[in-house]
């Protein structure tokens, strides 16, 4: 699709867990009349289906077949995405710890990733989209108009995540530890590991408020527009 027929920019936001990508994506999307797409929710949806159908997280072929037999829909809402798996609203369930762990494991398989990337391109190719994940700027949309890599120190990310989900029966330090393990898996997997694209602009949110992060992102967008 040529730039002139696009509905708007493709804005890619990547980074580790708990950096604040979903909130930033939702706020930017709202400000520009774009849609926000949380790609992690798709890996979470497949992970939930694997849990329910007792498919091994290590069996890439079976997971790909499971994905191909699934309909995963993301419906952009003001703060997050409503996530539908084969028509069922699983938005809350996929935030639980067992699905979080499983999502990190199902996402290592190249076949699963290819399937996800193809769906994500379909969702974003018309433009007017803020897509967030781990490989958006490197793999899904290497020609994205704007690429932001949002990071923060692990302790800060862990404590933010803990505040988001205080009902989860774990201590803050356990959340941080779990996040470190997940980051390690996301950063070291062979297929599209989490890394900043060469042309991504980095924002370190360790010492920034949400409003400051949004302001920084808006400056980046304004410079590129
Ligand atoms: O962003 P999240 O925490 O909902 O992502 C869940 C898992 O999915 C995470 O461990 C990494 C993986 N993921 C991925 O590999 N690629 C993406 N584009 C998004 C998420």
PDB file of C-alpha atoms and ligand atoms in Angstrom:
ATOM      1  CA  UNK A   1       0.000   0.000   0.000  1.00  0.00           C
ATOM      2  CA  UNK A   2       1.529   3.364  -0.931  1.00  0.00           C
ATOM      3  CA  UNK A   3       2.025   6.034   1.707  1.00  0.00           C
ATOM      4  CA  UNK A   4      -0.637   8.241   0.128  1.00  0.00           C
ATOM      5  CA  UNK A   5      -3.383   5.630   0.505  1.00  0.00           C
ATOM      6  CA  UNK A   6      -2.491   4.806   4.093  1.00  0.00           C
ATOM      7  CA  UNK A   7      -4.809   5.804   6.911  1.00  0.00           C
ATOM      8  CA  UNK A   8      -1.891   7.137   8.930  1.00  0.00           C
ATOM      9  CA  UNK A   9       1.505   6.238  10.278  1.00  0.00           C
ATOM     10  CA  UNK A  10       2.718   2.868  11.487  1.00  0.00           C
ATOM     11  CA  UNK A  11       4.199   3.433  14.938  1.00  0.00           C
ATOM     12  CA  UNK A  12       6.150   0.516  16.434  1.00  0.00           C
ATOM     13  CA  UNK A  13       6.796   0.311  20.171  1.00  0.00           C
ATOM     14  CA  UNK A  14       9.026  -2.459  21.445  1.00  0.00           C
ATOM     15  CA  UNK A  15      10.627  -3.219  24.780  1.00  0.00           C
ATOM     16  CA  UNK A  16      10.716  -5.611  27.707  1.00  0.00           C
ATOM     17  CA  UNK A  17       7.817  -6.485  30.023  1.00  0.00           C
ATOM     18  CA  UNK A  18       6.639  -3.785  32.370  1.00  0.00           C
ATOM     19  CA  UNK A  19       8.271  -0.877  30.528  1.00  0.00           C
ATOM     20  CA  UNK A  20       4.845   0.706  29.961  1.00  0.00           C
ATOM     21  CA  UNK A  21       4.370  -0.116  26.277  1.00  0.00           C
ATOM     22  CA  UNK A  22       0.634  -0.887  26.425  1.00  0.00           C
ATOM     23  CA  UNK A  23      -0.249   2.323  28.223  1.00  0.00           C
ATOM     24  CA  UNK A  24       1.942   4.401  25.942  1.00  0.00           C
ATOM     25  CA  UNK A  25       0.523   2.731  22.818  1.00  0.00           C
ATOM     26  CA  UNK A  26      -3.055   3.282  23.988  1.00  0.00           C
ATOM     27  CA  UNK A  27      -2.442   6.959  24.822  1.00  0.00           C
ATOM     28  CA  UNK A  28      -0.670   7.745  21.563  1.00  0.00           C
ATOM     29  CA  UNK A  29      -3.322   5.915  19.572  1.00  0.00           C
ATOM     30  CA  UNK A  30      -6.072   7.876  21.301  1.00  0.00           C
ATOM     31  CA  UNK A  31      -4.307  11.200  20.712  1.00  0.00           C
ATOM     32  CA  UNK A  32      -3.920  10.538  16.978  1.00  0.00           C
ATOM     33  CA  UNK A  33      -7.173   8.693  16.272  1.00  0.00           C
ATOM     34  CA  UNK A  34      -5.216   5.498  15.586  1.00  0.00           C
ATOM     35  CA  UNK A  35      -5.809   1.936  16.767  1.00  0.00           C
ATOM     36  CA  UNK A  36      -3.512   0.267  19.305  1.00  0.00           C
ATOM     37  CA  UNK A  37      -2.546  -3.348  18.904  1.00  0.00           C
ATOM     38  CA  UNK A  38      -1.027  -5.370  21.777  1.00  0.00           C
ATOM     39  CA  UNK A  39       0.735  -8.207  20.026  1.00  0.00           C
ATOM     40  CA  UNK A  40       1.709  -9.917  23.288  1.00  0.00           C
ATOM     41  CA  UNK A  41      -1.986 -10.666  23.801  1.00  0.00           C
ATOM     42  CA  UNK A  42      -1.915 -12.901  20.722  1.00  0.00           C
ATOM     43  CA  UNK A  43       0.914 -15.024  22.135  1.00  0.00           C
ATOM     44  CA  UNK A  44      -0.973 -15.101  25.423  1.00  0.00           C
ATOM     45  CA  UNK A  45      -4.169 -16.272  23.668  1.00  0.00           C
ATOM     46  CA  UNK A  46      -2.323 -19.139  21.980  1.00  0.00           C
ATOM     47  CA  UNK A  47      -0.672 -20.035  25.284  1.00  0.00           C
ATOM     48  CA  UNK A  48      -4.075 -20.221  26.968  1.00  0.00           C
ATOM     49  CA  UNK A  49      -5.374 -22.518  24.247  1.00  0.00           C
ATOM     50  CA  UNK A  50      -2.294 -24.734  24.651  1.00  0.00           C
ATOM     51  CA  UNK A  51      -2.911 -24.932  28.411  1.00  0.00           C
ATOM     52  CA  UNK A  52      -6.534 -25.868  27.883  1.00  0.00           C
ATOM     53  CA  UNK A  53      -5.811 -28.467  25.209  1.00  0.00           C
ATOM     54  CA  UNK A  54      -2.763 -29.834  26.966  1.00  0.00           C
ATOM     55  CA  UNK A  55      -0.410 -29.065  24.078  1.00  0.00           C
ATOM     56  CA  UNK A  56       3.253 -28.982  25.099  1.00  0.00           C
ATOM     57  CA  UNK A  57       4.840 -25.494  25.116  1.00  0.00           C
ATOM     58  CA  UNK A  58       7.929 -27.144  23.603  1.00  0.00           C
ATOM     59  CA  UNK A  59       6.142 -28.650  20.580  1.00  0.00           C
ATOM     60  CA  UNK A  60       6.457 -25.937  17.916  1.00  0.00           C
ATOM     61  CA  UNK A  61       4.658 -27.941  15.215  1.00  0.00           C
ATOM     62  CA  UNK A  62       1.660 -28.728  17.417  1.00  0.00           C
ATOM     63  CA  UNK A  63       1.515 -25.095  18.564  1.00  0.00           C
ATOM     64  CA  UNK A  64       1.524 -23.885  14.965  1.00  0.00           C
ATOM     65  CA  UNK A  65      -1.331 -26.264  14.123  1.00  0.00           C
ATOM     66  CA  UNK A  66      -3.177 -24.961  17.158  1.00  0.00           C
ATOM     67  CA  UNK A  67      -2.633 -21.375  15.997  1.00  0.00           C
ATOM     68  CA  UNK A  68      -3.830 -22.181  12.477  1.00  0.00           C
ATOM     69  CA  UNK A  69      -7.001 -23.675  13.934  1.00  0.00           C
ATOM     70  CA  UNK A  70      -7.645 -20.565  16.067  1.00  0.00           C
ATOM     71  CA  UNK A  71      -9.272 -17.214  15.580  1.00  0.00           C
ATOM     72  CA  UNK A  72      -7.535 -14.615  17.710  1.00  0.00           C
ATOM     73  CA  UNK A  73      -9.084 -11.165  17.566  1.00  0.00           C
ATOM     74  CA  UNK A  74      -7.808  -7.996  19.185  1.00  0.00           C
ATOM     75  CA  UNK A  75     -10.360  -5.225  19.600  1.00  0.00           C
ATOM     76  CA  UNK A  76      -8.699  -1.915  20.455  1.00  0.00           C
ATOM     77  CA  UNK A  77     -10.227  -0.191  23.474  1.00  0.00           C
ATOM     78  CA  UNK A  78      -9.306   2.987  25.335  1.00  0.00           C
ATOM     79  CA  UNK A  79      -6.714   1.473  27.663  1.00  0.00           C
ATOM     80  CA  UNK A  80      -6.052  -2.030  26.398  1.00  0.00           C
ATOM     81  CA  UNK A  81      -7.213  -4.573  23.827  1.00  0.00           C
ATOM     82  CA  UNK A  82     -10.238  -6.773  24.269  1.00  0.00           C
ATOM     83  CA  UNK A  83      -8.977 -10.233  23.334  1.00  0.00           C
ATOM     84  CA  UNK A  84     -11.216 -12.849  21.769  1.00  0.00           C
ATOM     85  CA  UNK A  85     -10.123 -16.463  21.317  1.00  0.00           C
ATOM     86  CA  UNK A  86     -12.527 -18.354  19.048  1.00  0.00           C
ATOM     87  CA  UNK A  87     -15.153 -15.802  20.021  1.00  0.00           C
ATOM     88  CA  UNK A  88     -14.617 -16.063  23.793  1.00  0.00           C
ATOM     89  CA  UNK A  89     -13.541 -12.988  25.735  1.00  0.00           C
ATOM     90  CA  UNK A  90     -10.295 -14.018  27.452  1.00  0.00           C
ATOM     91  CA  UNK A  91      -8.988 -10.501  28.193  1.00  0.00           C
ATOM     92  CA  UNK A  92      -8.722 -11.047  31.957  1.00  0.00           C
ATOM     93  CA  UNK A  93      -7.706 -14.688  32.014  1.00  0.00           C
ATOM     94  CA  UNK A  94      -4.621 -14.157  29.840  1.00  0.00           C
ATOM     95  CA  UNK A  95      -3.091 -11.761  32.394  1.00  0.00           C
ATOM     96  CA  UNK A  96      -2.717 -14.540  34.973  1.00  0.00           C
ATOM     97  CA  UNK A  97       0.707 -15.918  35.808  1.00  0.00           C
ATOM     98  CA  UNK A  98       0.373 -19.359  34.235  1.00  0.00           C
ATOM     99  CA  UNK A  99      -0.525 -17.792  30.873  1.00  0.00           C
ATOM    100  CA  UNK A 100       2.242 -15.175  31.242  1.00  0.00           C
ATOM    101  CA  UNK A 101       4.841 -17.926  31.692  1.00  0.00           C
ATOM    102  CA  UNK A 102       3.395 -20.049  28.901  1.00  0.00           C
ATOM    103  CA  UNK A 103       3.283 -17.107  26.443  1.00  0.00           C
ATOM    104  CA  UNK A 104       6.999 -16.565  26.852  1.00  0.00           C
ATOM    105  CA  UNK A 105       7.584 -20.237  26.051  1.00  0.00           C
ATOM    106  CA  UNK A 106       5.246 -20.601  23.049  1.00  0.00           C
ATOM    107  CA  UNK A 107       6.721 -17.438  21.497  1.00  0.00           C
ATOM    108  CA  UNK A 108      10.177 -18.983  21.006  1.00  0.00           C
ATOM    109  CA  UNK A 109       9.035 -21.172  18.080  1.00  0.00           C
ATOM    110  CA  UNK A 110       9.838 -19.766  14.611  1.00  0.00           C
ATOM    111  CA  UNK A 111       6.706 -21.250  12.984  1.00  0.00           C
ATOM    112  CA  UNK A 112       4.445 -19.763  15.622  1.00  0.00           C
ATOM    113  CA  UNK A 113       6.190 -16.404  15.219  1.00  0.00           C
ATOM    114  CA  UNK A 114       5.759 -16.439  11.431  1.00  0.00           C
ATOM    115  CA  UNK A 115       2.061 -17.097  11.823  1.00  0.00           C
ATOM    116  CA  UNK A 116       1.710 -14.274  14.350  1.00  0.00           C
ATOM    117  CA  UNK A 117       3.758 -11.830  12.269  1.00  0.00           C
ATOM    118  CA  UNK A 118       1.581 -12.489   9.205  1.00  0.00           C
ATOM    119  CA  UNK A 119      -1.595 -11.738  11.211  1.00  0.00           C
ATOM    120  CA  UNK A 120      -0.016  -8.623  12.715  1.00  0.00           C
ATOM    121  CA  UNK A 121       0.979  -7.285   9.302  1.00  0.00           C
ATOM    122  CA  UNK A 122      -2.610  -7.727   8.109  1.00  0.00           C
ATOM    123  CA  UNK A 123      -3.825  -5.737  11.102  1.00  0.00           C
ATOM    124  CA  UNK A 124      -1.362  -2.894  10.645  1.00  0.00           C
ATOM    125  CA  UNK A 125      -0.674  -2.568   6.945  1.00  0.00           C
ATOM    126  CA  UNK A 126      -3.378   0.036   6.361  1.00  0.00           C
ATOM    127  CA  UNK A 127      -1.568   2.392   8.748  1.00  0.00           C
ATOM    128  CA  UNK A 128      -3.039   4.510  11.511  1.00  0.00           C
ATOM    129  CA  UNK A 129      -1.751   2.007  14.023  1.00  0.00           C
ATOM    130  CA  UNK A 130       0.383   1.918  17.142  1.00  0.00           C
ATOM    131  CA  UNK A 131       1.593  -1.655  17.482  1.00  0.00           C
ATOM    132  CA  UNK A 132       3.503  -2.804  20.535  1.00  0.00           C
ATOM    133  CA  UNK A 133       5.470  -5.937  21.292  1.00  0.00           C
ATOM    134  CA  UNK A 134       9.011  -7.270  21.073  1.00  0.00           C
ATOM    135  CA  UNK A 135       9.746  -7.521  17.339  1.00  0.00           C
ATOM    136  CA  UNK A 136       7.535  -4.898  15.726  1.00  0.00           C
ATOM    137  CA  UNK A 137      10.333  -2.597  14.574  1.00  0.00           C
ATOM    138  CA  UNK A 138      12.709  -5.436  13.695  1.00  0.00           C
ATOM    139  CA  UNK A 139      10.397  -7.996  12.089  1.00  0.00           C
ATOM    140  CA  UNK A 140       6.717  -7.124  11.759  1.00  0.00           C
ATOM    141  CA  UNK A 141       7.184  -3.621  10.333  1.00  0.00           C
ATOM    142  CA  UNK A 142      10.896  -3.071   9.614  1.00  0.00           C
ATOM    143  CA  UNK A 143       9.800  -0.041   7.561  1.00  0.00           C
ATOM    144  CA  UNK A 144       7.603   1.439  10.296  1.00  0.00           C
ATOM    145  CA  UNK A 145       7.391   5.226  10.130  1.00  0.00           C
ATOM    146  CA  UNK A 146       8.366   5.544  13.778  1.00  0.00           C
ATOM    147  CA  UNK A 147      10.138   3.060  16.031  1.00  0.00           C
ATOM    148  CA  UNK A 148      10.359   3.530  19.759  1.00  0.00           C
ATOM    149  CA  UNK A 149      12.184   1.179  22.110  1.00  0.00           C
ATOM    150  CA  UNK A 150      10.844   1.691  25.619  1.00  0.00           C
ATOM    151  CA  UNK A 151      12.952   0.377  28.481  1.00  0.00           C
ATOM    152  CA  UNK A 152      13.366   0.796  32.242  1.00  0.00           C
ATOM    153  CA  UNK A 153      15.454  -0.784  34.988  1.00  0.00           C
ATOM    154  CA  UNK A 154      14.182  -4.245  35.998  1.00  0.00           C
ATOM    155  CA  UNK A 155      13.352  -3.212  39.595  1.00  0.00           C
ATOM    156  CA  UNK A 156      11.214  -0.336  38.355  1.00  0.00           C
ATOM    157  CA  UNK A 157       9.451  -2.535  35.796  1.00  0.00           C
ATOM    158  CA  UNK A 158       8.831  -5.210  38.417  1.00  0.00           C
ATOM    159  CA  UNK A 159       7.342  -2.797  40.916  1.00  0.00           C
ATOM    160  CA  UNK A 160       5.122  -1.160  38.242  1.00  0.00           C
ATOM    161  CA  UNK A 161       3.847  -4.587  37.189  1.00  0.00           C
ATOM    162  CA  UNK A 162       3.221  -5.474  40.833  1.00  0.00           C
ATOM    163  CA  UNK A 163       1.140  -2.317  41.304  1.00  0.00           C
ATOM    164  CA  UNK A 164      -0.853  -3.160  38.152  1.00  0.00           C
ATOM    165  CA  UNK A 165      -1.738  -6.623  39.492  1.00  0.00           C
ATOM    166  CA  UNK A 166      -1.712  -6.330  43.311  1.00  0.00           C
ATOM    167  CA  UNK A 167      -4.348  -9.074  43.580  1.00  0.00           C
ATOM    168  CA  UNK A 168      -1.815 -11.624  42.343  1.00  0.00           C
ATOM    169  CA  UNK A 169      -0.602 -13.514  45.396  1.00  0.00           C
ATOM    170  CA  UNK A 170       3.116 -12.866  44.916  1.00  0.00           C
ATOM    171  CA  UNK A 171       5.571 -10.456  46.493  1.00  0.00           C
ATOM    172  CA  UNK A 172       6.994  -7.540  44.529  1.00  0.00           C
ATOM    173  CA  UNK A 173      10.453  -9.126  44.443  1.00  0.00           C
ATOM    174  CA  UNK A 174       8.970 -12.383  43.084  1.00  0.00           C
ATOM    175  CA  UNK A 175       7.327 -10.401  40.262  1.00  0.00           C
ATOM    176  CA  UNK A 176      10.694  -8.785  39.483  1.00  0.00           C
ATOM    177  CA  UNK A 177      12.425 -12.163  39.501  1.00  0.00           C
ATOM    178  CA  UNK A 178       9.815 -13.732  37.209  1.00  0.00           C
ATOM    179  CA  UNK A 179      10.165 -10.762  34.866  1.00  0.00           C
ATOM    180  CA  UNK A 180      13.949 -11.115  34.722  1.00  0.00           C
ATOM    181  CA  UNK A 181      13.568 -14.763  33.710  1.00  0.00           C
ATOM    182  CA  UNK A 182      11.024 -13.898  31.049  1.00  0.00           C
ATOM    183  CA  UNK A 183      13.211 -11.044  29.735  1.00  0.00           C
ATOM    184  CA  UNK A 184      16.151 -13.401  29.541  1.00  0.00           C
ATOM    185  CA  UNK A 185      14.103 -15.879  27.487  1.00  0.00           C
ATOM    186  CA  UNK A 186      12.719 -13.090  25.233  1.00  0.00           C
ATOM    187  CA  UNK A 187      16.189 -11.580  24.678  1.00  0.00           C
ATOM    188  CA  UNK A 188      18.108 -14.794  24.054  1.00  0.00           C
ATOM    189  CA  UNK A 189      15.716 -16.832  21.900  1.00  0.00           C
ATOM    190  CA  UNK A 190      17.097 -17.663  18.455  1.00  0.00           C
ATOM    191  CA  UNK A 191      14.065 -16.432  16.493  1.00  0.00           C
ATOM    192  CA  UNK A 192      13.495 -12.627  16.569  1.00  0.00           C
ATOM    193  CA  UNK A 193      14.830 -11.980  20.050  1.00  0.00           C
ATOM    194  CA  UNK A 194      13.823  -8.813  21.841  1.00  0.00           C
ATOM    195  CA  UNK A 195      16.240  -6.141  20.653  1.00  0.00           C
ATOM    196  CA  UNK A 196      16.031  -2.548  19.571  1.00  0.00           C
ATOM    197  CA  UNK A 197      15.991  -1.969  15.807  1.00  0.00           C
ATOM    198  CA  UNK A 198      19.051  -0.026  14.624  1.00  0.00           C
ATOM    199  CA  UNK A 199      16.850   2.920  13.749  1.00  0.00           C
ATOM    200  CA  UNK A 200      14.681   2.788  16.900  1.00  0.00           C
ATOM    201  CA  UNK A 201      14.717   5.759  19.250  1.00  0.00           C
ATOM    202  CA  UNK A 202      15.162   4.657  22.841  1.00  0.00           C
ATOM    203  CA  UNK A 203      13.226   6.020  25.770  1.00  0.00           C
ATOM    204  CA  UNK A 204      14.362   4.987  29.238  1.00  0.00           C
ATOM    205  CA  UNK A 205      11.359   5.435  31.509  1.00  0.00           C
ATOM    206  CA  UNK A 206      13.162   4.516  34.754  1.00  0.00           C
ATOM    207  CA  UNK A 207      12.984   8.074  36.085  1.00  0.00           C
ATOM    208  CA  UNK A 208      10.087   9.361  33.966  1.00  0.00           C
ATOM    209  CA  UNK A 209       6.398   9.703  34.789  1.00  0.00           C
ATOM    210  CA  UNK A 210       3.830   8.422  32.306  1.00  0.00           C
ATOM    211  CA  UNK A 211       3.157  11.989  31.136  1.00  0.00           C
ATOM    212  CA  UNK A 212       6.873  12.554  30.558  1.00  0.00           C
ATOM    213  CA  UNK A 213       7.137   9.359  28.519  1.00  0.00           C
ATOM    214  CA  UNK A 214       4.129  10.382  26.423  1.00  0.00           C
ATOM    215  CA  UNK A 215       5.603  13.862  25.875  1.00  0.00           C
ATOM    216  CA  UNK A 216       8.911  12.337  24.750  1.00  0.00           C
ATOM    217  CA  UNK A 217       7.131   9.962  22.363  1.00  0.00           C
ATOM    218  CA  UNK A 218       5.075  12.832  20.936  1.00  0.00           C
ATOM    219  CA  UNK A 219       8.288  14.808  20.303  1.00  0.00           C
ATOM    220  CA  UNK A 220       9.680  11.831  18.388  1.00  0.00           C
ATOM    221  CA  UNK A 221       6.476  11.553  16.346  1.00  0.00           C
ATOM    222  CA  UNK A 222       6.374  15.303  15.632  1.00  0.00           C
ATOM    223  CA  UNK A 223       9.988  15.249  14.365  1.00  0.00           C
ATOM    224  CA  UNK A 224       9.210  12.409  11.950  1.00  0.00           C
ATOM    225  CA  UNK A 225       5.854  13.645  10.713  1.00  0.00           C
TER     226      UNK A 225
HETATM  227  O1  LIG B   1       3.812  -8.074  26.072  1.00  0.00           O
HETATM  228  P1  LIG B   1       3.354  -9.305  26.814  1.00  0.00           P
HETATM  229  O2  LIG B   1       3.956  -9.399  28.200  1.00  0.00           O
HETATM  230  O3  LIG B   1       1.870  -9.453  26.843  1.00  0.00           O
HETATM  231  O4  LIG B   1       3.934 -10.532  25.955  1.00  0.00           O
HETATM  232  C1  LIG B   1       3.736 -11.881  26.338  1.00  0.00           C
HETATM  233  C2  LIG B   1       4.885 -12.738  25.795  1.00  0.00           C
HETATM  234  O5  LIG B   1       4.795 -12.786  24.376  1.00  0.00           O
HETATM  235  C3  LIG B   1       6.280 -12.236  26.141  1.00  0.00           C
HETATM  236  O6  LIG B   1       6.956 -13.139  26.991  1.00  0.00           O
HETATM  237  C4  LIG B   1       7.023 -12.162  24.843  1.00  0.00           C
HETATM  238  C5  LIG B   1       6.067 -12.584  23.783  1.00  0.00           C
HETATM  239  N1  LIG B   1       5.949 -11.617  22.708  1.00  0.00           N
HETATM  240  C6  LIG B   1       6.763 -11.796  21.614  1.00  0.00           C
HETATM  241  O7  LIG B   1       7.592 -12.705  21.597  1.00  0.00           O
HETATM  242  N2  LIG B   1       6.645 -10.959  20.555  1.00  0.00           N
HETATM  243  C7  LIG B   1       5.774  -9.934  20.567  1.00  0.00           C
HETATM  244  N3  LIG B   1       5.673  -9.126  19.509  1.00  0.00           N
HETATM  245  C8  LIG B   1       4.949  -9.737  21.704  1.00  0.00           C
HETATM  246  C9  LIG B   1       5.077 -10.592  22.766  1.00  0.00           C
END
